[in-house]
GROMACS .gro file of N, CA, C and O in nm:
model
  320
    1LEU      N    1   4.296  -1.606   2.914
    1LEU     CA    2   4.335  -1.744   2.896
    1LEU      C    3   4.261  -1.804   2.779
    1LEU      O    4   4.144  -1.773   2.756
    2PRO      N    5   4.325  -1.892   2.706
    2PRO     CA    6   4.254  -1.958   2.595
    2PRO      C    7   4.148  -2.053   2.651
    2PRO      O    8   4.161  -2.107   2.760
    3ALA      N    9   4.044  -2.072   2.573
    3ALA     CA   10   3.938  -2.165   2.613
    3ALA      C   11   3.991  -2.308   2.610
    3ALA      O   12   4.071  -2.343   2.524
    4PRO      N   13   3.950  -2.392   2.706
    4PRO     CA   14   3.996  -2.532   2.703
    4PRO      C   15   3.939  -2.605   2.583
    4PRO      O   16   3.836  -2.568   2.529
    5GLU      N   17   4.010  -2.707   2.539
    5GLU     CA   18   3.966  -2.786   2.425
    5GLU      C   19   3.952  -2.933   2.466
    5GLU      O   20   4.034  -3.016   2.430
    6PRO      N   21   3.845  -2.964   2.540
    6PRO     CA   22   3.827  -3.103   2.583
    6PRO      C   23   3.787  -3.193   2.467
    6PRO      O   24   3.727  -3.148   2.370
    7ASN      N   25   3.824  -3.320   2.475
    7ASN     CA   26   3.775  -3.418   2.380
    7ASN      C   27   3.630  -3.449   2.420
    7ASN      O   28   3.600  -3.464   2.537
    8THR      N   29   3.543  -3.458   2.323
    8THR     CA   30   3.400  -3.475   2.354
    8THR      C   31   3.341  -3.605   2.302
    8THR      O   32   3.220  -3.622   2.304
    9ASN      N   33   3.423  -3.696   2.255
    9ASN     CA   34   3.370  -3.823   2.204
    9ASN      C   35   3.445  -3.942   2.265
    9ASN      O   36   3.506  -4.021   2.194
   10PRO      N   37   3.438  -3.957   2.399
   10PRO     CA   38   3.511  -4.068   2.462
   10PRO      C   39   3.449  -4.202   2.427
   10PRO      O   40   3.336  -4.210   2.378
   11THR      N   41   3.523  -4.306   2.452
   11THR     CA   42   3.475  -4.442   2.431
   11THR      C   43   3.351  -4.466   2.516
   11THR      O   44   3.348  -4.429   2.634
   12VAL      N   45   3.249  -4.528   2.458
   12VAL     CA   46   3.129  -4.560   2.533
   12VAL      C   47   3.162  -4.672   2.630
   12VAL      O   48   3.223  -4.773   2.593
   13LEU      N   49   3.122  -4.652   2.754
   13LEU     CA   50   3.148  -4.753   2.856
   13LEU      C   51   3.040  -4.860   2.851
   13LEU      O   52   2.925  -4.831   2.818
   14PRO      N   53   3.075  -4.983   2.885
   14PRO     CA   54   2.975  -5.090   2.881
   14PRO      C   55   2.870  -5.074   2.990
   14PRO      O   56   2.896  -5.014   3.095
   15ALA      N   57   2.751  -5.127   2.966
   15ALA     CA   58   2.647  -5.127   3.068
   15ALA      C   59   2.691  -5.215   3.183
   15ALA      O   60   2.771  -5.307   3.166
   16VAL      N   61   2.643  -5.185   3.301
   16VAL     CA   62   2.676  -5.265   3.419
   16VAL      C   63   2.548  -5.317   3.480
   16VAL      O   64   2.440  -5.259   3.463
   17CYS      N   65   2.559  -5.427   3.553
   17CYS     CA   66   2.444  -5.486   3.620
   17CYS      C   67   2.424  -5.419   3.755
   17CYS      O   68   2.520  -5.374   3.818
   18GLU      N   69   2.300  -5.416   3.797
   18GLU     CA   70   2.269  -5.356   3.926
   18GLU      C   71   2.331  -5.436   4.040
   18GLU      O   72   2.362  -5.554   4.025
   19ASN      N   73   2.351  -5.370   4.153
   19ASN     CA   74   2.403  -5.436   4.272
   19ASN      C   75   2.293  -5.521   4.335
   19ASN      O   76   2.176  -5.483   4.334
   20ALA      N   77   2.330  -5.632   4.391
   20ALA     CA   78   2.233  -5.718   4.459
   20ALA      C   79   2.174  -5.650   4.581
   20ALA      O   80   2.057  -5.667   4.613
   21THR      N   81   2.255  -5.570   4.649
   21THR     CA   82   2.208  -5.503   4.770
   21THR      C   83   2.136  -5.372   4.744
   21THR      O   84   2.066  -5.321   4.831
   22THR      N   85   2.154  -5.315   4.624
   22THR     CA   86   2.087  -5.189   4.590
   22THR      C   87   2.023  -5.203   4.453
   22THR      O   88   2.076  -5.156   4.353
   23PRO      N   89   1.909  -5.271   4.444
   23PRO     CA   90   1.843  -5.292   4.314
   23PRO      C   91   1.822  -5.161   4.239
   23PRO      O   92   1.784  -5.059   4.297
   24GLY      N   93   1.849  -5.164   4.109
   24GLY     CA   94   1.834  -5.046   4.024
   24GLY      C   95   1.953  -4.953   4.026
   24GLY      O   96   1.956  -4.853   3.956
   25GLN      N   97   2.054  -4.986   4.106
   25GLN     CA   98   2.172  -4.902   4.117
   25GLN      C   99   2.297  -4.988   4.102
   25GLN      O  100   2.294  -5.109   4.125
   26ALA      N  101   2.406  -4.924   4.066
   26ALA     CA  102   2.534  -4.994   4.054
   26ALA      C  103   2.646  -4.899   4.093
   26ALA      O  104   2.634  -4.777   4.078
   27THR      N  105   2.754  -4.955   4.140
   27THR     CA  106   2.873  -4.876   4.172
   27THR      C  107   2.964  -4.881   4.050
   27THR      O  108   3.002  -4.988   4.004
   28ILE      N  109   2.996  -4.763   3.997
   28ILE     CA  110   3.081  -4.755   3.878
   28ILE      C  111   3.189  -4.650   3.895
   28ILE      O  112   3.181  -4.563   3.982
   29ASP      N  113   3.289  -4.657   3.809
   29ASP     CA  114   3.399  -4.561   3.807
   29ASP      C  115   3.369  -4.457   3.699
   29ASP      O  116   3.386  -4.484   3.580
   30LEU      N  117   3.323  -4.340   3.742
   30LEU     CA  118   3.291  -4.233   3.646
   30LEU      C  119   3.415  -4.169   3.587
   30LEU      O  120   3.405  -4.094   3.489
   31THR      N  121   3.532  -4.198   3.640
   31THR     CA  122   3.655  -4.133   3.595
   31THR      C  123   3.724  -4.207   3.481
   31THR      O  124   3.831  -4.166   3.438
   32GLN      N  125   3.666  -4.314   3.431
   32GLN     CA  126   3.733  -4.398   3.331
   32GLN      C  127   3.776  -4.321   3.206
   32GLN      O  128   3.879  -4.352   3.147
   33ASN      N  129   3.701  -4.221   3.164
   33ASN     CA  130   3.736  -4.143   3.045
   33ASN      C  131   3.785  -4.002   3.079
   33ASN      O  132   3.802  -3.919   2.990
   34GLN      N  133   3.810  -3.976   3.206
   34GLN     CA  134   3.845  -3.841   3.248
   34GLN      C  135   3.972  -3.789   3.181
   34GLN      O  136   3.974  -3.676   3.130
   35ALA      N  137   4.077  -3.867   3.177
   35ALA     CA  138   4.203  -3.821   3.115
   35ALA      C  139   4.183  -3.790   2.967
   35ALA      O  140   4.236  -3.690   2.916
   36TYR      N  141   4.105  -3.872   2.899
   36TYR     CA  142   4.078  -3.849   2.757
   36TYR      C  143   4.001  -3.717   2.739
   36TYR      O  144   4.035  -3.636   2.653
   37ILE      N  145   3.898  -3.697   2.820
   37ILE     CA  146   3.816  -3.576   2.808
   37ILE      C  147   3.899  -3.451   2.836
   37ILE      O  148   3.887  -3.351   2.766
   38LEU      N  149   3.985  -3.457   2.937
   38LEU     CA  150   4.068  -3.341   2.972
   38LEU      C  151   4.172  -3.309   2.865
   38LEU      O  152   4.227  -3.199   2.863
   39ASN      N  153   4.200  -3.405   2.778
   39ASN     CA  154   4.287  -3.382   2.663
   39ASN      C  155   4.425  -3.331   2.704
   39ASN      O  156   4.484  -3.246   2.638
   40GLY      N  157   4.477  -3.383   2.817
   40GLY     CA  158   4.611  -3.346   2.860
   40GLY      C  159   4.626  -3.208   2.918
   40GLY      O  160   4.739  -3.163   2.943
   41ASN      N  161   4.518  -3.137   2.942
   41ASN     CA  162   4.526  -3.001   2.996
   41ASN      C  163   4.537  -3.007   3.148
   41ASN      O  164   4.440  -3.038   3.216
   42PRO      N  165   4.653  -2.973   3.204
   42PRO     CA  166   4.672  -2.981   3.349
   42PRO      C  167   4.599  -2.871   3.426
   42PRO      O  168   4.592  -2.874   3.549
   43ASN      N  169   4.546  -2.772   3.357
   43ASN     CA  170   4.478  -2.661   3.423
   43ASN      C  171   4.328  -2.684   3.442
   43ASN      O  172   4.259  -2.596   3.494
   44LEU      N  173   4.278  -2.799   3.398
   44LEU     CA  174   4.136  -2.829   3.413
   44LEU      C  175   4.114  -2.923   3.531
   44LEU      O  176   4.200  -3.002   3.566
   45SER      N  177   3.997  -2.911   3.590
   45SER     CA  178   3.956  -3.006   3.693
   45SER      C  179   3.815  -3.052   3.659
   45SER      O  180   3.745  -2.989   3.582
   46VAL      N  181   3.775  -3.163   3.718
   46VAL     CA  182   3.647  -3.223   3.687
   46VAL      C  183   3.568  -3.240   3.815
   46VAL      O  184   3.623  -3.280   3.918
   47GLN      N  185   3.439  -3.209   3.808
   47GLN     CA  186   3.347  -3.235   3.918
   47GLN      C  187   3.231  -3.315   3.860
   47GLN      O  188   3.195  -3.298   3.743
   48TYR      N  189   3.173  -3.401   3.941
   48TYR     CA  190   3.066  -3.488   3.896
   48TYR      C  191   2.939  -3.461   3.977
   48TYR      O  192   2.946  -3.446   4.100
   49TYR      N  193   2.826  -3.457   3.908
   49TYR     CA  194   2.695  -3.436   3.970
   49TYR      C  195   2.596  -3.534   3.909
   49TYR      O  196   2.606  -3.569   3.791
   50PRO      N  197   2.496  -3.578   3.987
   50PRO     CA  198   2.400  -3.675   3.933
   50PRO      C  199   2.306  -3.619   3.827
   50PRO      O  200   2.260  -3.692   3.741
   51THR      N  201   2.280  -3.488   3.830
   51THR     CA  202   2.189  -3.429   3.731
   51THR      C  203   2.240  -3.290   3.690
   51THR      O  204   2.320  -3.228   3.762
   52LEU      N  205   2.189  -3.241   3.579
   52LEU     CA  206   2.222  -3.105   3.535
   52LEU      C  207   2.173  -3.003   3.637
   52LEU      O  208   2.243  -2.905   3.667
   53THR      N  209   2.057  -3.027   3.695
   53THR     CA  210   2.003  -2.935   3.797
   53THR      C  211   2.097  -2.928   3.917
   53THR      O  212   2.122  -2.819   3.970
   54ASP      N  213   2.150  -3.043   3.959
   54ASP     CA  214   2.245  -3.042   4.070
   54ASP      C  215   2.370  -2.962   4.035
   54ASP      O  216   2.421  -2.887   4.118
   55LEU      N  217   2.418  -2.976   3.914
   55LEU     CA  218   2.535  -2.899   3.870
   55LEU      C  219   2.504  -2.750   3.875
   55LEU      O  220   2.581  -2.671   3.931
   56GLU      N  221   2.392  -2.711   3.819
   56GLU     CA  222   2.356  -2.568   3.814
   56GLU      C  223   2.337  -2.508   3.953
   56GLU      O  224   2.365  -2.391   3.975
   57ASN      N  225   2.290  -2.591   4.048
   57ASN     CA  226   2.267  -2.543   4.185
   57ASN      C  227   2.383  -2.575   4.278
   57ASN      O  228   2.377  -2.543   4.397
   58ASN      N  229   2.487  -2.639   4.224
   58ASN     CA  230   2.603  -2.678   4.303
   58ASN      C  231   2.561  -2.759   4.426
   58ASN      O  232   2.604  -2.732   4.538
   59THR      N  233   2.476  -2.860   4.402
   59THR     CA  234   2.428  -2.946   4.510
   59THR      C  235   2.453  -3.092   4.474
   59THR      O  236   2.462  -3.128   4.357
   60ASN      N  237   2.462  -3.176   4.575
   60ASN     CA  238   2.474  -3.321   4.558
   60ASN      C  239   2.594  -3.364   4.475
   60ASN      O  240   2.587  -3.461   4.399
   61GLN      N  241   2.706  -3.295   4.488
   61GLN     CA  242   2.825  -3.333   4.414
   61GLN      C  243   2.864  -3.477   4.449
   61GLN      O  244   2.856  -3.518   4.565
   62ILE      N  245   2.904  -3.554   4.350
   62ILE     CA  246   2.951  -3.690   4.372
   62ILE      C  247   3.096  -3.678   4.419
   62ILE      O  248   3.184  -3.640   4.343
   63THR      N  249   3.119  -3.710   4.545
   63THR     CA  250   3.251  -3.687   4.605
   63THR      C  251   3.349  -3.800   4.584
   63THR      O  252   3.469  -3.782   4.603
   64ASN      N  253   3.301  -3.917   4.544
   64ASN     CA  254   3.391  -4.028   4.514
   64ASN      C  255   3.357  -4.083   4.375
   64ASN      O  256   3.301  -4.192   4.363
   65PRO      N  257   3.391  -4.011   4.269
   65PRO     CA  258   3.351  -4.053   4.135
   65PRO      C  259   3.416  -4.183   4.089
   65PRO      O  260   3.365  -4.247   3.997
   66ALA      N  261   3.524  -4.226   4.151
   66ALA     CA  262   3.587  -4.351   4.112
   66ALA      C  263   3.509  -4.472   4.165
   66ALA      O  264   3.532  -4.584   4.121
   67SER      N  265   3.416  -4.447   4.256
   67SER     CA  266   3.333  -4.554   4.311
   67SER      C  267   3.196  -4.496   4.343
   67SER      O  268   3.154  -4.490   4.459
   68ALA      N  269   3.125  -4.451   4.239
   68ALA     CA  270   2.998  -4.381   4.257
   68ALA      C  271   2.879  -4.475   4.245
   68ALA      O  272   2.871  -4.555   4.152
   69LEU      N  273   2.787  -4.463   4.340
   69LEU     CA  274   2.662  -4.539   4.333
   69LEU      C  275   2.566  -4.459   4.246
   69LEU      O  276   2.526  -4.348   4.280
   70VAL      N  277   2.532  -4.514   4.130
   70VAL     CA  278   2.446  -4.443   4.035
   70VAL      C  279   2.326  -4.529   3.999
   70VAL      O  280   2.326  -4.650   4.020
   71GLY      N  281   2.227  -4.466   3.941
   71GLY     CA  282   2.109  -4.538   3.897
   71GLY      C  283   1.986  -4.489   3.970
   71GLY      O  284   1.987  -4.388   4.039
   72ASP      N  285   1.880  -4.563   3.955
   72ASP     CA  286   1.751  -4.528   4.012
   72ASP      C  287   1.690  -4.654   4.071
   72ASP      O  288   1.662  -4.750   3.998
   73ALA      N  289   1.669  -4.655   4.200
   73ALA     CA  290   1.618  -4.773   4.268
   73ALA      C  291   1.480  -4.815   4.219
   73ALA      O  292   1.438  -4.928   4.240
   74THR      N  293   1.411  -4.727   4.146
   74THR     CA  294   1.279  -4.763   4.092
   74THR      C  295   1.291  -4.841   3.962
   74THR      O  296   1.193  -4.892   3.911
   75LEU      N  297   1.411  -4.852   3.906
   75LEU     CA  298   1.432  -4.919   3.779
   75LEU      C  299   1.497  -5.056   3.798
   75LEU      O  300   1.596  -5.089   3.736
   76VAL      N  301   1.440  -5.136   3.883
   76VAL     CA  302   1.495  -5.268   3.913
   76VAL      C  303   1.500  -5.353   3.787
   76VAL      O  304   1.407  -5.354   3.708
   77ASP      N  305   1.611  -5.423   3.767
   77ASP     CA  306   1.636  -5.515   3.655
   77ASP      C  307   1.659  -5.448   3.520
   77ASP      O  308   1.661  -5.514   3.418
   78ASP      N  309   1.677  -5.315   3.515
   78ASP     CA  310   1.709  -5.246   3.391
   78ASP      C  311   1.860  -5.219   3.388
   78ASP      O  312   1.921  -5.194   3.490
   79PRO      N  313   1.922  -5.226   3.269
   79PRO     CA  314   2.065  -5.192   3.261
   79PRO      C  315   2.087  -5.047   3.303
   79PRO      O  316   2.003  -4.961   3.279
   80ILE      N  317   2.199  -5.024   3.365
   80ILE     CA  318   2.232  -4.888   3.411
   80ILE      C  319   2.335  -4.830   3.316
   80ILE      O  320   2.428  -4.895   3.278
   0.00000   0.00000   0.00000
């Protein structure tokens, strides 16, 4: 099979403010640039992980990337 040719320069998404109930974290839609990155290839699928280590170990997959809680609770009041 030919190697996939994903687009690698999607539009930068704007920063979001942290949630009032979860300081340092925000709920965001990680799939906003997914169609662009996939470049119209119907044979590709996307999985989301919080870190490269999680990806490499196939652990902690983000199961709802359209509404993912991301960030670090220790970084209160910093843009995410």
